[in-house]
mmCIF file of C-alpha atoms in Angstrom:
data_model
loop_
_atom_site.group_PDB
_atom_site.id
_atom_site.type_symbol
_atom_site.label_atom_id
_atom_site.label_comp_id
_atom_site.label_asym_id
_atom_site.label_seq_id
_atom_site.Cartn_x
_atom_site.Cartn_y
_atom_site.Cartn_z
ATOM 1 C CA GLY T 1 125.649 -46.761 -149.602
ATOM 2 C CA ALA T 2 128.777 -47.510 -147.637
ATOM 3 C CA VAL T 3 130.854 -44.567 -146.527
ATOM 4 C CA VAL T 4 133.812 -46.612 -145.339
ATOM 5 C CA SER T 5 135.156 -49.692 -147.075
ATOM 6 C CA GLN T 6 137.318 -52.137 -145.141
ATOM 7 C CA HIS T 7 139.141 -55.002 -146.787
ATOM 8 C CA PRO T 8 139.521 -57.906 -146.392
ATOM 9 C CA SER T 9 136.552 -58.953 -144.327
ATOM 10 C CA TRP T 10 138.101 -62.245 -143.222
ATOM 11 C CA VAL T 11 141.688 -63.453 -143.093
ATOM 12 C CA ILE T 12 143.016 -66.821 -141.989
ATOM 13 C CA CYS T 13 146.766 -67.265 -142.048
ATOM 14 C CA LYS T 14 149.654 -69.038 -140.446
ATOM 15 C CA SER T 15 151.557 -67.782 -137.446
ATOM 16 C CA GLY T 16 154.423 -65.491 -138.421
ATOM 17 C CA THR T 17 152.644 -64.007 -141.417
ATOM 18 C CA SER T 18 152.148 -60.264 -141.766
ATOM 19 C CA VAL T 19 148.636 -59.178 -142.634
ATOM 20 C CA LYS T 20 147.567 -55.862 -144.132
ATOM 21 C CA ILE T 21 144.074 -54.442 -143.619
ATOM 22 C CA GLU T 22 142.839 -51.519 -145.689
ATOM 23 C CA CYS T 23 140.356 -48.856 -144.715
ATOM 24 C CA ARG T 24 139.026 -46.529 -147.390
ATOM 25 C CA SER T 25 136.908 -43.440 -146.970
ATOM 26 C CA LEU T 26 134.610 -43.483 -149.988
ATOM 27 C CA ASP T 27 132.643 -40.272 -149.743
ATOM 28 C CA PHE T 28 135.001 -37.714 -148.281
ATOM 29 C CA GLN T 29 138.584 -36.997 -147.458
ATOM 30 C CA ALA T 30 139.763 -38.082 -144.045
ATOM 31 C CA THR T 31 142.820 -36.646 -142.400
ATOM 32 C CA THR T 32 142.148 -38.880 -139.430
ATOM 33 C CA MET T 33 140.985 -42.469 -139.131
ATOM 34 C CA PHE T 34 140.682 -44.710 -136.102
ATOM 35 C CA TRP T 35 141.590 -48.354 -135.671
ATOM 36 C CA TYR T 36 139.801 -50.471 -133.092
ATOM 37 C CA ARG T 37 140.203 -54.003 -131.878
ATOM 38 C CA GLN T 38 137.346 -56.074 -130.555
ATOM 39 C CA PHE T 39 137.751 -59.315 -128.663
ATOM 40 C CA PRO T 40 134.877 -61.808 -128.656
ATOM 41 C CA LYS T 41 131.902 -60.535 -126.678
ATOM 42 C CA GLN T 42 133.785 -57.433 -125.613
ATOM 43 C CA SER T 43 133.719 -53.773 -126.447
ATOM 44 C CA LEU T 44 135.822 -51.907 -128.953
ATOM 45 C CA MET T 45 139.257 -50.883 -127.820
ATOM 46 C CA LEU T 46 140.817 -47.939 -129.593
ATOM 47 C CA MET T 47 144.263 -48.967 -130.802
ATOM 48 C CA ALA T 48 145.486 -45.914 -132.625
ATOM 49 C CA THR T 49 144.631 -42.767 -134.477
ATOM 50 C CA SER T 50 145.870 -42.735 -138.043
ATOM 51 C CA ASN T 51 146.994 -39.308 -139.236
ATOM 52 C CA GLU T 52 147.373 -38.499 -142.919
ATOM 53 C CA GLY T 53 150.944 -37.569 -143.752
ATOM 54 C CA SER T 54 152.317 -38.105 -140.255
ATOM 55 C CA LYS T 55 152.873 -40.780 -137.666
ATOM 56 C CA ALA T 56 149.988 -42.564 -136.067
ATOM 57 C CA THR T 57 149.139 -41.918 -132.438
ATOM 58 C CA TYR T 58 148.979 -45.152 -130.469
ATOM 59 C CA GLU T 59 146.986 -45.767 -127.320
ATOM 60 C CA GLN T 60 148.768 -46.901 -124.221
ATOM 61 C CA GLY T 61 149.717 -50.559 -124.295
ATOM 62 C CA VAL T 62 149.513 -50.945 -128.080
ATOM 63 C CA GLU T 63 152.755 -52.068 -129.692
ATOM 64 C CA LYS T 64 153.775 -49.719 -132.481
ATOM 65 C CA ASP T 65 156.106 -52.225 -134.068
ATOM 66 C CA LYS T 66 153.465 -54.915 -134.052
ATOM 67 C CA PHE T 67 150.648 -52.828 -135.504
ATOM 68 C CA LEU T 68 152.011 -50.643 -138.279
ATOM 69 C CA ILE T 69 149.723 -47.903 -139.503
ATOM 70 C CA ASN T 70 150.166 -45.994 -142.733
ATOM 71 C CA HIS T 71 147.868 -43.165 -143.780
ATOM 72 C CA ALA T 72 149.363 -42.331 -147.146
ATOM 73 C CA SER T 73 146.412 -40.504 -148.669
ATOM 74 C CA LEU T 74 143.267 -38.715 -147.603
ATOM 75 C CA THR T 75 141.155 -41.746 -148.434
ATOM 76 C CA LEU T 76 143.266 -44.702 -147.355
ATOM 77 C CA SER T 77 144.700 -45.975 -144.102
ATOM 78 C CA THR T 78 146.280 -49.386 -143.662
ATOM 79 C CA LEU T 79 146.919 -51.466 -140.573
ATOM 80 C CA THR T 80 149.588 -54.146 -140.865
ATOM 81 C CA VAL T 81 149.771 -56.788 -138.182
ATOM 82 C CA THR T 82 153.389 -57.867 -138.388
ATOM 83 C CA SER T 83 154.517 -61.410 -137.621
ATOM 84 C CA ALA T 84 151.043 -62.267 -136.430
ATOM 85 C CA HIS T 85 150.511 -64.863 -133.722
ATOM 86 C CA PRO T 86 147.365 -66.578 -132.437
ATOM 87 C CA GLU T 87 146.942 -63.973 -129.705
ATOM 88 C CA ASP T 88 146.553 -61.348 -132.421
ATOM 89 C CA SER T 89 143.397 -63.069 -133.627
ATOM 90 C CA SER T 90 140.607 -60.579 -133.246
ATOM 91 C CA PHE T 91 138.077 -58.395 -135.036
ATOM 92 C CA TYR T 92 139.629 -55.176 -136.294
ATOM 93 C CA ILE T 93 137.431 -52.226 -137.203
ATOM 94 C CA CYS T 94 138.310 -48.863 -138.677
ATOM 95 C CA SER T 95 136.298 -45.701 -138.488
ATOM 96 C CA VAL T 96 136.309 -42.308 -140.103
ATOM 97 C CA PRO T 97 135.271 -39.329 -137.996
ATOM 98 C CA PRO T 98 133.136 -36.580 -139.507
ATOM 99 C CA GLY T 99 135.884 -34.024 -139.062
ATOM 100 C CA THR T 100 137.747 -32.001 -136.494
ATOM 101 C CA GLY T 101 135.460 -30.252 -134.073
ATOM 102 C CA LEU T 102 132.442 -32.263 -135.136
ATOM 103 C CA SER T 103 132.224 -34.621 -132.171
ATOM 104 C CA ASN T 104 128.439 -34.286 -132.286
ATOM 105 C CA GLN T 105 128.375 -36.106 -135.601
ATOM 106 C CA PRO T 106 128.719 -39.879 -135.778
ATOM 107 C CA GLN T 107 131.786 -41.692 -136.937
ATOM 108 C CA HIS T 108 131.437 -43.986 -139.917
ATOM 109 C CA PHE T 109 132.601 -47.539 -139.345
ATOM 110 C CA GLY T 110 133.927 -50.141 -141.705
ATOM 111 C CA ASP T 111 132.425 -53.615 -141.623
ATOM 112 C CA GLY T 112 135.461 -54.976 -139.815
ATOM 113 C CA THR T 113 138.103 -57.587 -140.540
ATOM 114 C CA ARG T 114 138.101 -60.882 -138.734
ATOM 115 C CA LEU T 115 141.684 -62.057 -138.369
ATOM 116 C CA SER T 116 142.352 -65.670 -137.429
ATOM 117 C CA ILE T 117 145.946 -66.782 -136.909
ATOM 118 C CA LEU T 118 146.534 -70.506 -136.875
ATOM 119 C CA GLY H 1 138.594 -39.283 -117.559
ATOM 120 C CA ASP H 2 135.471 -39.768 -119.609
ATOM 121 C CA SER H 3 133.763 -43.130 -119.337
ATOM 122 C CA VAL H 4 130.606 -45.015 -120.240
ATOM 123 C CA THR H 5 128.933 -47.656 -118.112
ATOM 124 C CA GLN H 6 126.457 -49.957 -119.736
ATOM 125 C CA MET H 7 124.319 -52.710 -118.288
ATOM 126 C CA GLU H 8 125.661 -56.182 -118.786
ATOM 127 C CA GLY H 9 123.894 -58.669 -120.951
ATOM 128 C CA PRO H 10 122.703 -60.734 -122.380
ATOM 129 C CA VAL H 11 119.209 -59.362 -122.349
ATOM 130 C CA THR H 12 116.770 -62.039 -123.415
ATOM 131 C CA LEU H 13 113.250 -61.044 -124.436
ATOM 132 C CA SER H 14 110.271 -62.428 -126.232
ATOM 133 C CA GLU H 15 109.088 -60.740 -129.391
ATOM 134 C CA GLU H 16 106.961 -57.625 -128.739
ATOM 135 C CA ALA H 17 108.382 -57.153 -125.241
ATOM 136 C CA PHE H 18 109.551 -53.778 -123.972
ATOM 137 C CA LEU H 19 113.277 -53.143 -124.021
ATOM 138 C CA THR H 20 115.453 -50.964 -121.812
ATOM 139 C CA ILE H 21 119.239 -50.978 -121.918
ATOM 140 C CA ASN H 22 120.776 -48.690 -119.325
ATOM 141 C CA CYS H 23 123.705 -46.419 -120.068
ATOM 142 C CA THR H 24 125.318 -43.823 -117.814
ATOM 143 C CA TYR H 25 128.317 -41.683 -118.478
ATOM 144 C CA THR H 26 130.991 -39.553 -116.854
ATOM 145 C CA ALA H 27 132.362 -36.673 -118.848
ATOM 146 C CA THR H 28 133.728 -33.178 -118.710
ATOM 147 C CA GLY H 29 132.113 -30.562 -120.834
ATOM 148 C CA TYR H 30 129.192 -31.275 -123.100
ATOM 149 C CA PRO H 31 129.615 -34.580 -124.895
ATOM 150 C CA SER H 32 127.456 -36.036 -127.611
ATOM 151 C CA LEU H 33 125.935 -39.439 -126.957
ATOM 152 C CA PHE H 34 125.375 -42.270 -129.395
ATOM 153 C CA TRP H 35 123.930 -45.726 -129.595
ATOM 154 C CA TYR H 36 125.541 -48.063 -132.108
ATOM 155 C CA VAL H 37 124.322 -51.516 -133.090
ATOM 156 C CA GLN H 38 126.442 -54.428 -134.237
ATOM 157 C CA TYR H 39 124.816 -57.350 -136.004
ATOM 158 C CA PRO H 40 126.649 -60.696 -136.002
ATOM 159 C CA GLY H 41 129.833 -60.600 -138.035
ATOM 160 C CA GLU H 42 129.419 -56.973 -139.027
ATOM 161 C CA GLY H 43 130.829 -53.598 -138.111
ATOM 162 C CA LEU H 44 129.020 -50.908 -136.175
ATOM 163 C CA GLN H 45 126.075 -48.928 -137.420
ATOM 164 C CA LEU H 46 124.815 -45.757 -135.872
ATOM 165 C CA LEU H 47 121.387 -46.317 -134.351
ATOM 166 C CA LEU H 48 120.683 -42.887 -132.897
ATOM 167 C CA LYS H 49 122.342 -39.894 -131.328
ATOM 168 C CA ALA H 50 121.741 -36.878 -129.107
ATOM 169 C CA THR H 51 123.976 -33.851 -128.985
ATOM 170 C CA LYS H 52 122.723 -31.886 -125.992
ATOM 171 C CA ALA H 53 120.748 -32.206 -122.783
ATOM 172 C CA ASP H 54 117.091 -33.199 -123.173
ATOM 173 C CA ASP H 55 117.577 -34.162 -126.816
ATOM 174 C CA LYS H 56 115.820 -37.362 -127.788
ATOM 175 C CA GLY H 57 117.364 -39.536 -130.468
ATOM 176 C CA SER H 58 115.116 -41.993 -132.268
ATOM 177 C CA ASN H 59 115.358 -44.474 -135.094
ATOM 178 C CA LYS H 60 113.628 -47.734 -136.081
ATOM 179 C CA GLY H 61 111.403 -47.575 -133.004
ATOM 180 C CA PHE H 62 114.337 -47.109 -130.625
ATOM 181 C CA GLU H 63 114.598 -44.015 -128.457
ATOM 182 C CA ALA H 64 117.056 -42.536 -125.988
ATOM 183 C CA THR H 65 116.942 -39.229 -124.129
ATOM 184 C CA TYR H 66 120.045 -37.312 -123.083
ATOM 185 C CA ARG H 67 119.552 -36.762 -119.343
ATOM 186 C CA LYS H 68 122.187 -34.448 -117.977
ATOM 187 C CA GLU H 69 120.805 -34.490 -114.428
ATOM 188 C CA THR H 70 121.205 -38.255 -114.186
ATOM 189 C CA THR H 71 124.062 -38.503 -116.712
ATOM 190 C CA SER H 72 122.148 -41.201 -118.540
ATOM 191 C CA PHE H 73 121.201 -42.167 -122.081
ATOM 192 C CA HIS H 74 119.058 -45.273 -121.707
ATOM 193 C CA LEU H 75 117.936 -47.060 -124.854
ATOM 194 C CA GLU H 76 114.283 -48.088 -125.107
ATOM 195 C CA LYS H 77 111.992 -49.777 -127.584
ATOM 196 C CA GLY H 78 108.333 -50.476 -127.022
ATOM 197 C CA SER H 79 108.098 -53.731 -128.954
ATOM 198 C CA VAL H 80 111.183 -55.654 -129.982
ATOM 199 C CA GLN H 81 111.452 -57.979 -132.952
ATOM 200 C CA VAL H 82 113.627 -61.004 -133.588
ATOM 201 C CA SER H 83 115.540 -58.916 -136.117
ATOM 202 C CA ASP H 84 116.621 -56.570 -133.298
ATOM 203 C CA SER H 85 118.882 -59.287 -131.917
ATOM 204 C CA ALA H 86 122.348 -57.742 -131.902
ATOM 205 C CA VAL H 87 124.902 -56.096 -129.636
ATOM 206 C CA TYR H 88 124.186 -52.516 -128.657
ATOM 207 C CA PHE H 89 126.927 -50.075 -127.706
ATOM 208 C CA CYS H 90 126.473 -46.802 -125.898
ATOM 209 C CA ALA H 91 129.177 -44.292 -126.810
ATOM 210 C CA LEU H 92 130.296 -40.834 -125.801
ATOM 211 C CA GLY H 93 131.942 -38.330 -128.098
ATOM 212 C CA ASN H 94 133.772 -35.453 -126.471
ATOM 213 C CA THR H 95 136.561 -34.926 -128.983
ATOM 214 C CA ASP H 96 137.112 -36.699 -132.264
ATOM 215 C CA LYS H 97 137.435 -39.953 -130.315
ATOM 216 C CA LEU H 98 134.588 -42.144 -129.195
ATOM 217 C CA ILE H 99 134.447 -43.879 -125.837
ATOM 218 C CA PHE H 100 132.376 -47.040 -125.869
ATOM 219 C CA GLY H 101 130.519 -48.935 -123.226
ATOM 220 C CA THR H 102 131.096 -52.652 -122.977
ATOM 221 C CA GLY H 103 128.127 -53.516 -125.159
ATOM 222 C CA THR H 104 124.886 -55.318 -124.334
ATOM 223 C CA ARG H 105 123.823 -58.374 -126.257
ATOM 224 C CA LEU H 106 120.106 -58.502 -126.976
ATOM 225 C CA GLN H 107 118.489 -61.803 -127.879
ATOM 226 C CA VAL H 108 114.875 -61.759 -128.991
ATOM 227 C CA PHE H 109 112.981 -65.014 -129.333
ATOM 228 C CA PRO H 110 109.748 -65.523 -131.281
#
């Protein structure tokens, strides 16, 4: 069964709306989760590392105020796209790593959220 | 820094053809290597992995061998099916983060 649950799977909304995407780790506790963005026919770009109980770590070029990340519990991280505009339309995917020091184990990915801003 | 270079697609094949998707990497230390597959409209699924030199990962008829001497992790399958049509990502794991290649779209026609 699924290890990571991401919700919603598809969002269509008007420009200026804020959209929240949830990522849940179903089988184990996750102190860290990753948020990726994928443009059509392109690779995944790491946006930020979500850290339970502390601030997220953003990759260079990613706007912190635009993409708010909250990792309030060991099983839930949320990404809020604030005041979304058409250029924010993309496929957003979260992942849960197996744990610190376990880089030889695969990450578990959510099914992604397709965000379309009109 | 660490990086992954993957052959550009799309790769178009007839059913039962042989598949190779090239992947090379640059990394410090001893990374793990992964192939992920993404079906249309879905997230990523792990296809196979290799954690050290000369390891061979395999799954669903796909194989890839971790070649340290050529810094490569090419994906192969002897006989592709229409259901294999998807985007394939080579990835490198050297810390908790993954570094992805650009992805290769595979289209298999009957």
